[in-house]
PDB file of C-alpha atoms in Angstrom:
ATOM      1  CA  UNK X   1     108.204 110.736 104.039  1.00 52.00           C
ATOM      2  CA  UNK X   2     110.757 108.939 102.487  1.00 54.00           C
ATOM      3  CA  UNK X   3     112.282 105.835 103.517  1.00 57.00           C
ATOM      4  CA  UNK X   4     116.079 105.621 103.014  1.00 55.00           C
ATOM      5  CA  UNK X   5     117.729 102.553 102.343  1.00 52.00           C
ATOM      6  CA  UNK X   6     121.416 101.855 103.222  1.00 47.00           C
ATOM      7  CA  UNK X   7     124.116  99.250 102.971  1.00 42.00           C
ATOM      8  CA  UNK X   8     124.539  96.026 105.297  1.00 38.00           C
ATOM      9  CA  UNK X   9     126.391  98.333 107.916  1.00 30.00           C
ATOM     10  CA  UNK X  10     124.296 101.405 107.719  1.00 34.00           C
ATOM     11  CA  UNK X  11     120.925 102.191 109.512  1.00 31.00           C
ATOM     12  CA  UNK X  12     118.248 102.690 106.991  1.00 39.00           C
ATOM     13  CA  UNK X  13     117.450 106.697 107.475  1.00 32.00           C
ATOM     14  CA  UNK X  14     113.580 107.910 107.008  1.00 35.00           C
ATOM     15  CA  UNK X  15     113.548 111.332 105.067  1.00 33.00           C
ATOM     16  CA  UNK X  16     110.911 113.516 106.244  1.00 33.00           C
ATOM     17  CA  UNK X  17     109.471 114.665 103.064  1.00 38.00           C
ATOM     18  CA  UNK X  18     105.861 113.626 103.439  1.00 39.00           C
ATOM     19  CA  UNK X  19     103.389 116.258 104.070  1.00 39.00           C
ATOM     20  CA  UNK X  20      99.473 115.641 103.669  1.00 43.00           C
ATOM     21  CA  UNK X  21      97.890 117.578 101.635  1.00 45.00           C
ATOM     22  CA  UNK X  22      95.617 119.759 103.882  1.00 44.00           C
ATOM     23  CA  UNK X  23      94.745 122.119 100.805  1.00 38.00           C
ATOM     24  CA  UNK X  24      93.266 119.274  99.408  1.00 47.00           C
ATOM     25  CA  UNK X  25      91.780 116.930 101.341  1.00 50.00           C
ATOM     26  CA  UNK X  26      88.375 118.391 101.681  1.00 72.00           C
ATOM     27  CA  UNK X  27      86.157 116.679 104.611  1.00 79.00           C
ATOM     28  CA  UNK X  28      89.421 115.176 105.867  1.00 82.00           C
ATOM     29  CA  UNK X  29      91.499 118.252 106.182  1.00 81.00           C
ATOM     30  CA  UNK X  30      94.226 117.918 109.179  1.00 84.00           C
ATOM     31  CA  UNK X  31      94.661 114.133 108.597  1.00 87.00           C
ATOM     32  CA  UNK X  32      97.910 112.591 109.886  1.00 91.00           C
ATOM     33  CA  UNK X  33     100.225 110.000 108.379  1.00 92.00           C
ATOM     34  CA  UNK X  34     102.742 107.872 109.453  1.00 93.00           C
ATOM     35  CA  UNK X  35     104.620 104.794 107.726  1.00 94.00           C
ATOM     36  CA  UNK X  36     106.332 102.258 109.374  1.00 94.00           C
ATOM     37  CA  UNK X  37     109.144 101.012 109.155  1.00 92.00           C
ATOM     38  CA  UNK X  38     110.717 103.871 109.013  1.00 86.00           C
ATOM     39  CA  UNK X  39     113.875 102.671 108.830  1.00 83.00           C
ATOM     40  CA  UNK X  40     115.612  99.033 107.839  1.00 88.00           C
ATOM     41  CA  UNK X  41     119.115  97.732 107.965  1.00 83.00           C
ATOM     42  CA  UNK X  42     121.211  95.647 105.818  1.00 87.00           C
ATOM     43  CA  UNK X  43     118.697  94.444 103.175  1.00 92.00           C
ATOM     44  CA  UNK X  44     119.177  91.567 101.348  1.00 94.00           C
ATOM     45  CA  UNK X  45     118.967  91.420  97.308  1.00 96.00           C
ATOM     46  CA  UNK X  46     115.521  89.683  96.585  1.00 97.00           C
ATOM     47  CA  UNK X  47     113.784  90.577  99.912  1.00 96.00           C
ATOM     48  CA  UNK X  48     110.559  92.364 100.206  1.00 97.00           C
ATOM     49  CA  UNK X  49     110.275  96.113 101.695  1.00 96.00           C
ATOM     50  CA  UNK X  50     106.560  96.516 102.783  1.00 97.00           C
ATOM     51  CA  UNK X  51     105.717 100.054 104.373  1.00 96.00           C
ATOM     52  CA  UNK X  52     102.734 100.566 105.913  1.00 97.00           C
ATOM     53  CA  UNK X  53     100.540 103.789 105.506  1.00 96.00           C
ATOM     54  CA  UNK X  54      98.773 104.625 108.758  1.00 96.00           C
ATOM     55  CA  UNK X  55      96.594 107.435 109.142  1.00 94.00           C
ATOM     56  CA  UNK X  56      94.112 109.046 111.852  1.00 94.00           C
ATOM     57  CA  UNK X  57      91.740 111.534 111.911  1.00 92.00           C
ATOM     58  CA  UNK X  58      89.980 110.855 109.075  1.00 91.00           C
ATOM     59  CA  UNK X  59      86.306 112.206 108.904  1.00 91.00           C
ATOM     60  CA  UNK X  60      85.302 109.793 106.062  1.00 92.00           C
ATOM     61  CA  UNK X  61      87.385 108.275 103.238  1.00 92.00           C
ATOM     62  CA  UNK X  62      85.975 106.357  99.983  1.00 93.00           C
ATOM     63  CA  UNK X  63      89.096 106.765  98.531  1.00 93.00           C
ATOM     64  CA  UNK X  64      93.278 106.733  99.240  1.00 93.00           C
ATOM     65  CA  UNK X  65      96.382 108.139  96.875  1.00 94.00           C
ATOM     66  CA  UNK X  66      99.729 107.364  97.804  1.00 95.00           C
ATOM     67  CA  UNK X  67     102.882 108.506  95.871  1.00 95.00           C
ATOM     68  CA  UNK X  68     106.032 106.952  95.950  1.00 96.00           C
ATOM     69  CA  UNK X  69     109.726 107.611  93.940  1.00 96.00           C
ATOM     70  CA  UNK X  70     112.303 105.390  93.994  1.00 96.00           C
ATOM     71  CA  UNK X  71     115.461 104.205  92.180  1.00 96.00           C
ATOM     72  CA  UNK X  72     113.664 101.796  89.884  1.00 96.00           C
ATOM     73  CA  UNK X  73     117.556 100.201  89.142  1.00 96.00           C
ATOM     74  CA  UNK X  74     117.673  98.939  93.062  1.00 96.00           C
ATOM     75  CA  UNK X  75     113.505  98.716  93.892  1.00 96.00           C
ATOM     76  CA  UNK X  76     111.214  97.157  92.180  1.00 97.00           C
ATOM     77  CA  UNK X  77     107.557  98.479  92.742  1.00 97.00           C
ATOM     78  CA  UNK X  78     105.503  95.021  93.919  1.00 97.00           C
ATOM     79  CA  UNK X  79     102.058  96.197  94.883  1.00 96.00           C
ATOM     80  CA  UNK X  80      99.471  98.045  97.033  1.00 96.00           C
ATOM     81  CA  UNK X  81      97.676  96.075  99.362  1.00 96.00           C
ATOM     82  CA  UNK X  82      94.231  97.940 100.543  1.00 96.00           C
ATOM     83  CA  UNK X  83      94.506  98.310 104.612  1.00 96.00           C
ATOM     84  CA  UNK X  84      91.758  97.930 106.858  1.00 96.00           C
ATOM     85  CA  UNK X  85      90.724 101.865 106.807  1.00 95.00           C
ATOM     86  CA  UNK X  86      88.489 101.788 104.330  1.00 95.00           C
ATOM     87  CA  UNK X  87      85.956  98.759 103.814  1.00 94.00           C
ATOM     88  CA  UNK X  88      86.149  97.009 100.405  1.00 94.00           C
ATOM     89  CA  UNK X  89      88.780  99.290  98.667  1.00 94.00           C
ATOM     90  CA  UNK X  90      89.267  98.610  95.200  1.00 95.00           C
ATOM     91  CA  UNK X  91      93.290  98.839  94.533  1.00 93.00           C
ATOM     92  CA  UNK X  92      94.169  98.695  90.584  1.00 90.00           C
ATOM     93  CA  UNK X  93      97.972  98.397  90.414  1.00 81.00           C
ATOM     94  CA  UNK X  94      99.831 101.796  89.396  1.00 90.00           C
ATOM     95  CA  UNK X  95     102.246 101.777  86.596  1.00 94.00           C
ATOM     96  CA  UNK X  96     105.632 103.110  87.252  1.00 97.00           C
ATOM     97  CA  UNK X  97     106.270 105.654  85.062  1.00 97.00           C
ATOM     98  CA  UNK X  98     109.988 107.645  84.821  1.00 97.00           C
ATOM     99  CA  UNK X  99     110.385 110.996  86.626  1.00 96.00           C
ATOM    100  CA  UNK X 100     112.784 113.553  87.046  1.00 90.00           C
ATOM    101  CA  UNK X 101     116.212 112.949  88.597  1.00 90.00           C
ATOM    102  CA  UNK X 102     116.516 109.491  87.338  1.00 92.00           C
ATOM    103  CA  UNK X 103     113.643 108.036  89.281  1.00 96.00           C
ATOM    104  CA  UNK X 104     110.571 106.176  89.211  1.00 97.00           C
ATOM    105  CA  UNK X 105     106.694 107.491  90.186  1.00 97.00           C
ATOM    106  CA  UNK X 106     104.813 105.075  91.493  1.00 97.00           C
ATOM    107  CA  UNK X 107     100.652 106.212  91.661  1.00 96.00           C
ATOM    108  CA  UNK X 108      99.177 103.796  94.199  1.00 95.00           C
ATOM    109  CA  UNK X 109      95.406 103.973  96.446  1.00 93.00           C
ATOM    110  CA  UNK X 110      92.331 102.666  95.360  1.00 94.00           C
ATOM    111  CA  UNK X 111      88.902 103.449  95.516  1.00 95.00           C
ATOM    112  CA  UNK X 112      85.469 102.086  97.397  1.00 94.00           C
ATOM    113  CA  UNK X 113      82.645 101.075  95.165  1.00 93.00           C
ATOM    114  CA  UNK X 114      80.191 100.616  97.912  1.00 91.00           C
ATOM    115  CA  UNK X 115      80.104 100.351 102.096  1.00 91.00           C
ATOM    116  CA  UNK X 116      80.753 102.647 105.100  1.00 93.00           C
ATOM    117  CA  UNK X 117      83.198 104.832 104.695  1.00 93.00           C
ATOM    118  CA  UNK X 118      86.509 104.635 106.479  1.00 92.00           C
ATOM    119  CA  UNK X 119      86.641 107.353 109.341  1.00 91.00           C
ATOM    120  CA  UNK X 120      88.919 107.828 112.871  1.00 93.00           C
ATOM    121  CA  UNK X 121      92.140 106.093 112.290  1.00 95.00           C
ATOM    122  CA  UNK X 122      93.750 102.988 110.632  1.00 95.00           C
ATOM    123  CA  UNK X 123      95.766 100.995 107.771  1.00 97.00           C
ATOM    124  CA  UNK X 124      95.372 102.932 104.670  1.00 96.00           C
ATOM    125  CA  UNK X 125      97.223 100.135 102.925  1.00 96.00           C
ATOM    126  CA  UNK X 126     100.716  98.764 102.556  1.00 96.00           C
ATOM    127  CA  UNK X 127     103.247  99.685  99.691  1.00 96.00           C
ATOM    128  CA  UNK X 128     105.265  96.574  98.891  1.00 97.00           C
ATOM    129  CA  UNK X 129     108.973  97.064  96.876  1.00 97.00           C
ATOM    130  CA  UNK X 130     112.048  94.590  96.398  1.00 97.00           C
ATOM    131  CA  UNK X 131     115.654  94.712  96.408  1.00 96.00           C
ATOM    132  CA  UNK X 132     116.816  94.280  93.038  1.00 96.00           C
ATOM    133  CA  UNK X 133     120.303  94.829  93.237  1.00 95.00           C
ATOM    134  CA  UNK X 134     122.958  95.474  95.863  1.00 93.00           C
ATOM    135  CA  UNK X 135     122.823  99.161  97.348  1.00 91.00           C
ATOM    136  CA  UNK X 136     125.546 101.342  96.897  1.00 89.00           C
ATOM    137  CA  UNK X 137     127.694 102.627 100.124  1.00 86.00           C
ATOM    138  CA  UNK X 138     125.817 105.901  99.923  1.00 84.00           C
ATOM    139  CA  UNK X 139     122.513 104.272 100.451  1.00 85.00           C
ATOM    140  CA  UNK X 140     119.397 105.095  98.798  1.00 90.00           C
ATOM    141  CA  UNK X 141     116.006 105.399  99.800  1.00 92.00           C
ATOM    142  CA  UNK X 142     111.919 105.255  98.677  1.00 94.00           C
ATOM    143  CA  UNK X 143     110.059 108.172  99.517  1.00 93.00           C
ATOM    144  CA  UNK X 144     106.494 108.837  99.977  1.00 93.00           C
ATOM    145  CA  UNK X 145     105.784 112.623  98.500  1.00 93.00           C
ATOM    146  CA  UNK X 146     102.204 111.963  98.709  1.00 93.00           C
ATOM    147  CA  UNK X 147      99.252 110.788 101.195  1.00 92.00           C
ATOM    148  CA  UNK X 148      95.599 111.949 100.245  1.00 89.00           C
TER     149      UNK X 148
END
């Protein structure tokens, strides 16, 4: 899913470009994802963008991915802030790293060390960004390529 960011006068569009990864997710095969917001208007330079990764039926879960790209010249990449899915997950911070088509890759998710797995539904965790610098009139937008 991707998460479209436009100008003061233009809705903020979600891109639909997040699939989960059935193939790979094992035990939790058929999961579902959603984020929300999926959509905000007129942004401000400096203010926060959180997006929150909500999933459901999830068998168990000791661990969480979450891929992100963005145009690291108007978002900064903040942090990942474990949800309430899965019980004492361990979040290192991801590094940005440059991808193709000018953007940035952000790696994000964390693991559990010990406790009950996370299973049914919940907050997987929130992805946190800022507005660096004003948007252009086309808009831009973050999007999620990856849930697991």
């Amino acid at each position: 899913m991707g998460l479209a960011v436009w100008k003061a006068t233009r809705v903020l569009v979600l891109v639909y470009g997040l699939l989960p990864d059935s193939l790979l997710a094992g035990t939790n095969a058929g999961f579902t994802a959603a984020i929300d917001p999926t959509e905000v208007r007129g942004p401000a330079v400096g203010e926060r963008i959180d997006i929150a990764i909500n999933v459901e039926g999830v068998v168990e879960a000791k661990h969480g991915l979450v891929i992100a790209r963005y145009d690291s010249s108007l978002f900064t990449f903040i942090e990942f802030t474990p949800g309430d899915l899965i019980e004492g997950l361990v979040a290192p911070s991801g590094i940005p790293e440059a991808v193709d088509g000018g953007l940035t890759e952000i790696q994000s998710g964390g693991t559990q060390l010990s406790g009950t797995p996370g299973t049914d539904s919940g907050l997987l965790g929130t992805l946190s960004f800022e507005l660096r610098s004003q948007l252009p009139i086309a808009g831009s937008y973050i999007s999620l390529t990856q849930i697991q």
